[in-house]
Amino acid sequence: MLYIFMAFIAGWLIVLSMIFNSNLAKKIGIFQSTLINYTVGLFVSGLLALVMNRQIDISLLEFNAIPWWAYLGGLVGVAIVSASNYIIPKIPVIYTTLLVYVGQLTFGLTLDYLSGFPISRNRLIGGTLIIIGLLYNFRIDQINTGEADYNTSIKT
Amino acid sequence: MFKLGAVLTGGLTAIMVTFNGVLAGNLDNFIALIIIHIVGLITVGAIILLKQKKFDFNKDIPFYYFTGGAFGVFLVFFNNITFNAIGVSLTLALGLLGQSVAAIIIDHFGLIGIKASRFDRRKIIGFGIIFAGIVFMIVGS
């Protein structure tokens, strides 16, 4: 239950960080704002580490025992920012969340399978229902505003 | 073509959450946050140097625009913890629901500088279906 709540709060954090970052990007440019984003993030991470784990002995951590690709999350994050900046303005906003979620779900289920979560029937039904729900709401948005004017909502 | 690009961007998000989650699960949550941000900083720093981007801070920029990175840290932190407990697809599905609710509330009340647009009650049906989907995914894990 705690994890469910945390993942839900993460959704709020996505929206807030996205609004602030895109506002900043409009002022100073996408890569410049990403640089500031990661600089502030590094500062806050360092502060958190100091406050939360004063006891930790870094020499005891087994940095070599981890697969090398696990270190590349930050790089993938920057790739996502650049790719979204290039792609999202070129497709109707109304499709963005839907298409991005289809990618998240298919890759997510595959990655879960590779890390030991089986792809159960319920998981597939659940993922499909989410896509149907998204489609239903987008249809309403389309009817209300027409594709071209739908710019106020939040992009994924 | 660009639509395929959007799907792949979503795929990259799933890959990123997996990479970060594996790192945090094997090291330490807070050390992982530092590594993730250093790697991101090096990557974007290299792009800026290669493309010779300039910084111009002479425009009046509200202070809170700079706080996105702080929200980002907690986002990565929560994702790492939930990834190791419930996996990547459920983490992302719940994140999507949280995101939709946040977007509705911000849009409806016109918070943090977004133009207010009223919530259409017919969308409750769509959210009901999404919620049912999430329940299926939770039961299925």
mmCIF file of C-alpha atoms in Angstrom, chain A residues 3 7 108-109 111-113 115-117 123, chain B residues 14 17-18 78-94 137 141:
data_model
loop_
_atom_site.group_PDB
_atom_site.id
_atom_site.type_symbol
_atom_site.label_atom_id
_atom_site.label_comp_id
_atom_site.label_asym_id
_atom_site.label_seq_id
_atom_site.Cartn_x
_atom_site.Cartn_y
_atom_site.Cartn_z
ATOM 1 C CA TYR A 3 4.466 1.638 -2.497
ATOM 2 C CA ALA A 7 4.147 5.666 -7.055
ATOM 3 C CA GLY A 108 7.758 -2.129 -18.876
ATOM 4 C CA LEU A 109 6.114 -5.565 -19.136
ATOM 5 C CA LEU A 111 11.604 -5.506 -18.533
ATOM 6 C CA ASP A 112 9.516 -6.836 -15.637
ATOM 7 C CA TYR A 113 9.548 -10.241 -17.313
ATOM 8 C CA SER A 115 13.761 -9.106 -14.006
ATOM 9 C CA GLY A 116 11.610 -11.990 -12.781
ATOM 10 C CA PHE A 117 8.021 -10.683 -12.652
ATOM 11 C CA ARG A 123 -1.241 -7.648 -15.905
ATOM 12 C CA ALA B 14 10.800 2.237 -18.703
ATOM 13 C CA VAL B 17 13.433 3.481 -14.331
ATOM 14 C CA THR B 18 14.843 -0.072 -14.554
ATOM 15 C CA PHE B 78 10.263 7.190 -5.119
ATOM 16 C CA ASN B 79 10.586 5.410 -8.476
ATOM 17 C CA ASN B 80 13.674 3.533 -7.264
ATOM 18 C CA ILE B 81 11.939 2.335 -4.105
ATOM 19 C CA THR B 82 8.720 1.307 -5.855
ATOM 20 C CA PHE B 83 10.634 -0.337 -8.739
ATOM 21 C CA ASN B 84 12.339 -2.698 -6.308
ATOM 22 C CA ALA B 85 9.016 -3.532 -4.627
ATOM 23 C CA ILE B 86 6.422 -3.720 -7.424
ATOM 24 C CA GLY B 87 8.329 -3.646 -10.730
ATOM 25 C CA VAL B 88 8.523 -1.124 -13.539
ATOM 26 C CA SER B 89 5.155 -1.488 -15.336
ATOM 27 C CA LEU B 90 3.066 -1.022 -12.191
ATOM 28 C CA THR B 91 5.285 1.872 -11.047
ATOM 29 C CA LEU B 92 4.682 3.617 -14.367
ATOM 30 C CA ALA B 93 0.945 2.825 -14.426
ATOM 31 C CA LEU B 94 0.450 4.304 -10.944
ATOM 32 C CA MET B 137 -2.243 -5.033 -12.531
ATOM 33 C CA SER B 141 1.532 -9.209 -9.537
#
